[in-house]
mmCIF file of C-alpha atoms and ligand atoms in Angstrom:
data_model
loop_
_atom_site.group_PDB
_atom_site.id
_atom_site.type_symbol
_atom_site.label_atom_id
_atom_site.label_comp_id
_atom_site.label_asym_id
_atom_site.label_seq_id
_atom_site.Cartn_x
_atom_site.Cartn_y
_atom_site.Cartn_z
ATOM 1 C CA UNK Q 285 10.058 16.881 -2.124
ATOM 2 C CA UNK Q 286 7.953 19.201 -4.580
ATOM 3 C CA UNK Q 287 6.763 18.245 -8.215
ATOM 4 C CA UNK Q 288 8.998 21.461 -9.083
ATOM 5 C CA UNK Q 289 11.886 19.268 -8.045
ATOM 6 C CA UNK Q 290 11.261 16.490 -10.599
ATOM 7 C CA UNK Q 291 8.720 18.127 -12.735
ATOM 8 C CA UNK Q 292 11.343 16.591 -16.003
ATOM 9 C CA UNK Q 293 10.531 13.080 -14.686
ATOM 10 C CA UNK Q 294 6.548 13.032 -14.352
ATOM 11 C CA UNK Q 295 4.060 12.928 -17.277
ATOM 12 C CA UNK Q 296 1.327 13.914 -14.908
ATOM 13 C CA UNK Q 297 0.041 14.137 -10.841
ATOM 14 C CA UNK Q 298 -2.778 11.702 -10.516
ATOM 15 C CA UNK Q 299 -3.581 12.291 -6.955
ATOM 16 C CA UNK Q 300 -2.256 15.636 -5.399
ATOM 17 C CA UNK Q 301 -1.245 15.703 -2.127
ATOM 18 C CA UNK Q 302 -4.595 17.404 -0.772
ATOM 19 C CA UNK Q 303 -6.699 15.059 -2.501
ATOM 20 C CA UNK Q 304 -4.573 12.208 -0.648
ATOM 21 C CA UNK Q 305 -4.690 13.668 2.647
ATOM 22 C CA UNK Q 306 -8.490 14.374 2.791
ATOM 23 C CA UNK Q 307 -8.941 10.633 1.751
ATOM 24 C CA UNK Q 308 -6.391 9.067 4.134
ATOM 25 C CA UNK Q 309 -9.117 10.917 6.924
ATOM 26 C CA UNK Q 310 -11.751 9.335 5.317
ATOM 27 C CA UNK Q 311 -10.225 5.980 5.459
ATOM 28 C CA UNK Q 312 -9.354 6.714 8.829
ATOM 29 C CA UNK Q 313 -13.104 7.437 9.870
ATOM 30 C CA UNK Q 314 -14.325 4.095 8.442
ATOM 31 C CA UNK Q 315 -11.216 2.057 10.454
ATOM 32 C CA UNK Q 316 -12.489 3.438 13.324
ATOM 33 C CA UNK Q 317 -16.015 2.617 12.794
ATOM 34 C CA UNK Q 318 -15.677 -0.601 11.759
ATOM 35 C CA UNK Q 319 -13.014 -1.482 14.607
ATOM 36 C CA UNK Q 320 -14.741 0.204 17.574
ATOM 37 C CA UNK Q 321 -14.312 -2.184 20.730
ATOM 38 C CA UNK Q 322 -11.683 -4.261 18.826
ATOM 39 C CA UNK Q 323 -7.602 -4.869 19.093
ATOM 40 C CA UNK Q 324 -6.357 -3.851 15.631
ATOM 41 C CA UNK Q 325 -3.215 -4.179 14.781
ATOM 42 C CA UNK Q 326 -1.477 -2.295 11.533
ATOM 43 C CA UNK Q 327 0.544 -4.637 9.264
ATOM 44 C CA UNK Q 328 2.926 -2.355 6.633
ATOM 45 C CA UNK Q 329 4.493 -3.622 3.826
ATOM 46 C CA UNK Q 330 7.453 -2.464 3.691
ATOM 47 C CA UNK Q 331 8.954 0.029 1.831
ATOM 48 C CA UNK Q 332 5.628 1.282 -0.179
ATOM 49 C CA UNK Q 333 3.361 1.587 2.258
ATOM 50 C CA UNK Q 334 5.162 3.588 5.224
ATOM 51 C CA UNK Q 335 3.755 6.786 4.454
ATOM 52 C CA UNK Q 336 0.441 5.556 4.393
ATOM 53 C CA UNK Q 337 0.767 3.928 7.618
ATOM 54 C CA UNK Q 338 2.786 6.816 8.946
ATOM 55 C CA UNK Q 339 -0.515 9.072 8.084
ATOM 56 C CA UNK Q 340 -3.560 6.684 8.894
ATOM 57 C CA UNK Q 341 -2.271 5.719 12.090
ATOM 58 C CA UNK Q 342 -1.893 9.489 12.591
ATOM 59 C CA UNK Q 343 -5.441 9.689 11.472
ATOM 60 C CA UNK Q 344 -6.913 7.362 13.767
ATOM 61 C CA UNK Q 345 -8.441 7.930 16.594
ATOM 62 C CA UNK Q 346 -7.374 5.265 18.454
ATOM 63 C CA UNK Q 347 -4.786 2.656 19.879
ATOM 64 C CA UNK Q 348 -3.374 0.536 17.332
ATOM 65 C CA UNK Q 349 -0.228 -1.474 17.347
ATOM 66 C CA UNK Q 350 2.040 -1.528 14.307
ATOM 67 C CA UNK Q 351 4.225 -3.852 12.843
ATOM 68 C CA UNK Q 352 5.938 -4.598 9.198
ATOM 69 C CA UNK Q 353 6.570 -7.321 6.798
ATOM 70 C CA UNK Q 354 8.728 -6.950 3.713
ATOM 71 C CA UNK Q 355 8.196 -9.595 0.868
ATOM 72 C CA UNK Q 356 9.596 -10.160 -2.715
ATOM 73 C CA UNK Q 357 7.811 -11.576 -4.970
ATOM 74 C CA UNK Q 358 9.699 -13.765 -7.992
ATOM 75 C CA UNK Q 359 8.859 -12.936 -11.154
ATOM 76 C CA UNK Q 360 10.616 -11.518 -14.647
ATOM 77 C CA UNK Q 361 11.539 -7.923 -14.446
ATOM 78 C CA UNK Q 362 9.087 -5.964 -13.021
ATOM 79 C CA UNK Q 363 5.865 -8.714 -13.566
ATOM 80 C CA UNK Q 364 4.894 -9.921 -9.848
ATOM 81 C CA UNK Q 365 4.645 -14.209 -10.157
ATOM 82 C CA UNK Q 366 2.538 -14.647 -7.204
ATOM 83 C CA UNK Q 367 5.726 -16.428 -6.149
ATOM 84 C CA UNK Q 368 6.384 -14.536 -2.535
ATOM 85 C CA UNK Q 369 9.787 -14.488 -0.394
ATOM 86 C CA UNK Q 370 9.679 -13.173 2.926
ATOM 87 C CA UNK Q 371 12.461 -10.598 3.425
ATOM 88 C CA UNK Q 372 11.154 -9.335 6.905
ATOM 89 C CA UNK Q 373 8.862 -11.147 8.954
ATOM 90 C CA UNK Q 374 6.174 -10.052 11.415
ATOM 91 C CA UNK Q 375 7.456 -9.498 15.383
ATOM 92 C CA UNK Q 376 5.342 -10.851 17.212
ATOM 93 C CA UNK Q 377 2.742 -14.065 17.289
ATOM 94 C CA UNK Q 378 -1.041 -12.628 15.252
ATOM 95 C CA UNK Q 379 -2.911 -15.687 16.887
ATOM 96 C CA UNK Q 380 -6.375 -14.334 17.589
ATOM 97 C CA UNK Q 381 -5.313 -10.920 16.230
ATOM 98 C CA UNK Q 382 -7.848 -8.356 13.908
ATOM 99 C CA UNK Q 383 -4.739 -7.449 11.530
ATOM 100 C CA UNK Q 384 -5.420 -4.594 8.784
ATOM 101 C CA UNK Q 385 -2.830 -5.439 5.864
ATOM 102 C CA UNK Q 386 -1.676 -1.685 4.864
ATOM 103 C CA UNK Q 387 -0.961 -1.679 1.076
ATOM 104 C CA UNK Q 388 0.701 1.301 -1.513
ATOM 105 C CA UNK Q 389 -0.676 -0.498 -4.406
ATOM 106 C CA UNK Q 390 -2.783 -3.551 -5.600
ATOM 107 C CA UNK Q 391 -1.830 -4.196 -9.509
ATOM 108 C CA UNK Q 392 -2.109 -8.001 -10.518
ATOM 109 C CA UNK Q 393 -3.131 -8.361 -6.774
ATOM 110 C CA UNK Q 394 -0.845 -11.785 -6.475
ATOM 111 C CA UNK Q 395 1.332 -10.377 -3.443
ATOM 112 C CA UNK Q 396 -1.708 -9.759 -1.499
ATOM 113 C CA UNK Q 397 -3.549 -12.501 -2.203
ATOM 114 C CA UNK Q 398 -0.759 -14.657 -1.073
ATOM 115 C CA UNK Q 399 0.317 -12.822 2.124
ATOM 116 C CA UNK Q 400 -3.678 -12.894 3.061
ATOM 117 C CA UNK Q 401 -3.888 -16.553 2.917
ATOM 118 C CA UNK Q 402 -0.332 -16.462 5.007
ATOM 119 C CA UNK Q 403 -1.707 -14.273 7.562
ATOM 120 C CA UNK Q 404 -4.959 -16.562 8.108
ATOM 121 C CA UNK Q 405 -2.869 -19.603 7.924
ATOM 122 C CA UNK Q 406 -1.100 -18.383 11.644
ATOM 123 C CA UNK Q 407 -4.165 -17.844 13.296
ATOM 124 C CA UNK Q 408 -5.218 -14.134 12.411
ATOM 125 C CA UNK Q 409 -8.990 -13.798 13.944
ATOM 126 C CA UNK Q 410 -9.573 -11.307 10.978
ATOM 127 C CA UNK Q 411 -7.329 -10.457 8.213
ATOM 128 C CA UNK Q 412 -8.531 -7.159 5.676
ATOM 129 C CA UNK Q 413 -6.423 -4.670 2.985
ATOM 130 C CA UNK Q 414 -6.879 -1.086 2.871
ATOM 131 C CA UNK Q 415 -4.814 0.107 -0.162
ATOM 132 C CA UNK Q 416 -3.802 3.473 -0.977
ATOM 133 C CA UNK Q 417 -3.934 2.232 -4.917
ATOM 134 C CA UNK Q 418 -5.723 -0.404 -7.229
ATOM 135 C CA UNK Q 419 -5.259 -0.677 -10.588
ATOM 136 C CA UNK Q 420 -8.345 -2.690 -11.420
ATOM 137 C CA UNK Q 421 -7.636 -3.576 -14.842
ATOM 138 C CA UNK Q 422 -4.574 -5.577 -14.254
ATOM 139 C CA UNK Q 423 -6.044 -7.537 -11.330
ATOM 140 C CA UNK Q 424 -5.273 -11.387 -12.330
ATOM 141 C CA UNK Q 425 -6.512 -13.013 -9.191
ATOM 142 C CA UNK Q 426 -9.614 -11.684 -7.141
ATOM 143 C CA UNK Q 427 -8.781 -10.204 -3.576
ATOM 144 C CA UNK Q 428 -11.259 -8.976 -1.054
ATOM 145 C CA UNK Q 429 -9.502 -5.389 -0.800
ATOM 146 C CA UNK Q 430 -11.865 -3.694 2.184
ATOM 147 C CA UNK Q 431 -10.173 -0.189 1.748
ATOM 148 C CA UNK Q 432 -9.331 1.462 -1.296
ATOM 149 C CA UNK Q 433 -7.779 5.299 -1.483
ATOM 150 C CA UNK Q 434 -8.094 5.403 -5.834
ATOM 151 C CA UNK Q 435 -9.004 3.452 -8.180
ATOM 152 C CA UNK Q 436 -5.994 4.462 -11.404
ATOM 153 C CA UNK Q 437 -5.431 2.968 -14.862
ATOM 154 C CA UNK Q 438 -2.242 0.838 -15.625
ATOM 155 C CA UNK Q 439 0.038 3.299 -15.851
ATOM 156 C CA UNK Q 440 3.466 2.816 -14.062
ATOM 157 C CA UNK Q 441 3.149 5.554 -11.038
ATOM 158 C CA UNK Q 442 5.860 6.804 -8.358
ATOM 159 C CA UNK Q 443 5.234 8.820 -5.051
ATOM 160 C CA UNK Q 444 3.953 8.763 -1.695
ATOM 161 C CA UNK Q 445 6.037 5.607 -1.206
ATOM 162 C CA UNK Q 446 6.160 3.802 -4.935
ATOM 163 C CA UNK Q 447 9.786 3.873 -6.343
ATOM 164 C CA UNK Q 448 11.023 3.816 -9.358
ATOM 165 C CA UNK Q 449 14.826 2.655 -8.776
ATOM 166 C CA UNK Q 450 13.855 3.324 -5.266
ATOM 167 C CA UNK Q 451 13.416 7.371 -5.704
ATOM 168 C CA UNK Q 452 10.480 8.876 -5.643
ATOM 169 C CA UNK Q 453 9.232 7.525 -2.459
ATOM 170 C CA UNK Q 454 9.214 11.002 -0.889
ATOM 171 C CA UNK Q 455 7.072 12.649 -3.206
ATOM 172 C CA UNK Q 456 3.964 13.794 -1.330
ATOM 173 C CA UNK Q 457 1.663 12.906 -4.465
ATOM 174 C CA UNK Q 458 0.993 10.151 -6.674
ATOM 175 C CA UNK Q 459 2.695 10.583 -10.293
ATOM 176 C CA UNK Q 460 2.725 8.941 -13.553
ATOM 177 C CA UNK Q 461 6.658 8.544 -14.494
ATOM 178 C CA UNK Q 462 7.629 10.078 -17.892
ATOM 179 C CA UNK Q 463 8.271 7.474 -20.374
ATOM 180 C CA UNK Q 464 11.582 8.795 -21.048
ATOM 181 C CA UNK Q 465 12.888 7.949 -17.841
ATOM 182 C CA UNK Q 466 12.684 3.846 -18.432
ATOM 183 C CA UNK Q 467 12.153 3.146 -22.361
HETATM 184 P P1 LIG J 658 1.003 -7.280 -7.411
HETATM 185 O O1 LIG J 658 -0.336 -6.761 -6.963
HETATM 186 O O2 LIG J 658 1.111 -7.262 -8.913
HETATM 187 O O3 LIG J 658 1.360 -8.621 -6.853
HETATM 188 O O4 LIG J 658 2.190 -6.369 -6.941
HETATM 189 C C1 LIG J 658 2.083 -5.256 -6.196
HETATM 190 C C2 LIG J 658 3.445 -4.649 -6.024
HETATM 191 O O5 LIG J 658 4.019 -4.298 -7.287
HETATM 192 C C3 LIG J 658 3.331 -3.360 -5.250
HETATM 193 O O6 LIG J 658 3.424 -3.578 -3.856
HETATM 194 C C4 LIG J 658 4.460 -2.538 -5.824
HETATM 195 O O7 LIG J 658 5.640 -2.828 -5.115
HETATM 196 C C5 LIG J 658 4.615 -3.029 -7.244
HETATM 197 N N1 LIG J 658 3.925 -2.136 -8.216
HETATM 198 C C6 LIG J 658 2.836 -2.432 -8.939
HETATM 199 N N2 LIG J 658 2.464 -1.388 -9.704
HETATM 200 C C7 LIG J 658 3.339 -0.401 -9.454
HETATM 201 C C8 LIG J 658 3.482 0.961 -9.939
HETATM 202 O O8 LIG J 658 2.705 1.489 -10.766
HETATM 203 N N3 LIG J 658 4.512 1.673 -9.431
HETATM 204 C C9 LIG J 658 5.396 1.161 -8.524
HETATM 205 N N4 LIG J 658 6.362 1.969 -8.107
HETATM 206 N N5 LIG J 658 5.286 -0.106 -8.038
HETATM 207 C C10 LIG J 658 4.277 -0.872 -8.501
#
């Protein structure tokens, strides 16, 4: 879908789709480097992050197995708790696995933090986060993020698999949603 489609909804594009794209491939180069002569296996969280995955793994240039988790994470409105449910669990057993947590966004950083220390607790050889997002100033807990697409501010954004009111995911671009459309 095209910002001319829901050009009402968004104050402003803060990553086009180019700019995404080019850094996705840089991303890419580094996984490879830094996973040369190792198993690696993609771990989405589901529903944010399937575009990234869908066009990293594409970026890769190598074999990589994929597989998804979906959490929830408890908290009032839209404030994560650190409090995480798991809605969907992994497939198969990570015991001895390198696993590369794919992320849309890291905001308070509480989700991640917990499903890192989850993934080591089962016996992950090697457990990192490539995000496509990071807000930095409303990180409450520190997590070792390897990867990082963009560094944003605060703002509430939509696109390239963020929802708001689960739309939006199909944007090709990361947005800041017009006030108007929550307050
Ligand atoms: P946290 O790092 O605070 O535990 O939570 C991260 C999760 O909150 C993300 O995976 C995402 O689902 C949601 N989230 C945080 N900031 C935003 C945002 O600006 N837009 C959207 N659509 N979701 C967000």
């Amino acid at each position: 879908m095209d910002l001319s489609a829901v050009s009402k909804d968004i104050e402003r594009v803060i990553v086009s789709e180019e700019d995404l794209q080019k850094r996705i491939k840089e991303l890419a180069a580094q996984v490879d480097k830094d996973y040369a002569g190792k198993d690696l296996l993609l771990l989405g969280v589901l529903k944010g992050a399937v575009m990234a995955v869908a066009d990293l793994s594409r970026a890769l240039q190598r074999h990589v197995e994929m597989d998804w988790m979906a959490v929830s994470s408890y908290g009032s409105g839209t404030k994560s708790s650190g409090v995480v449910r798991i809605l969907k669990d992994l497939d198969r057993d990570i015991t001895g696995r390198n696993v590369l947590i794919i992320e849309d966004i890291v905001d308070t950083g509480l989700t991640l933090s917990w499903l890192k220390a989850n993934l080591e607790s089962r016996g992950a050889a090697n457990v990192e986060i490539l995000t496509i997002l990071r807000k930095p100033e409303a990180a409450k807990v520190e997590v070792n993020v390897k990867y990082i697409g963009f560094d944003i501010p605060s703002d509430f954004v939509i696109g390239y698999g963020l929802d708001f009111d689960e739309k939006y995911r199909n944007l090709p671009f990361i947005g800041v949603l017009a006030k108007h459309m929550y307050s």
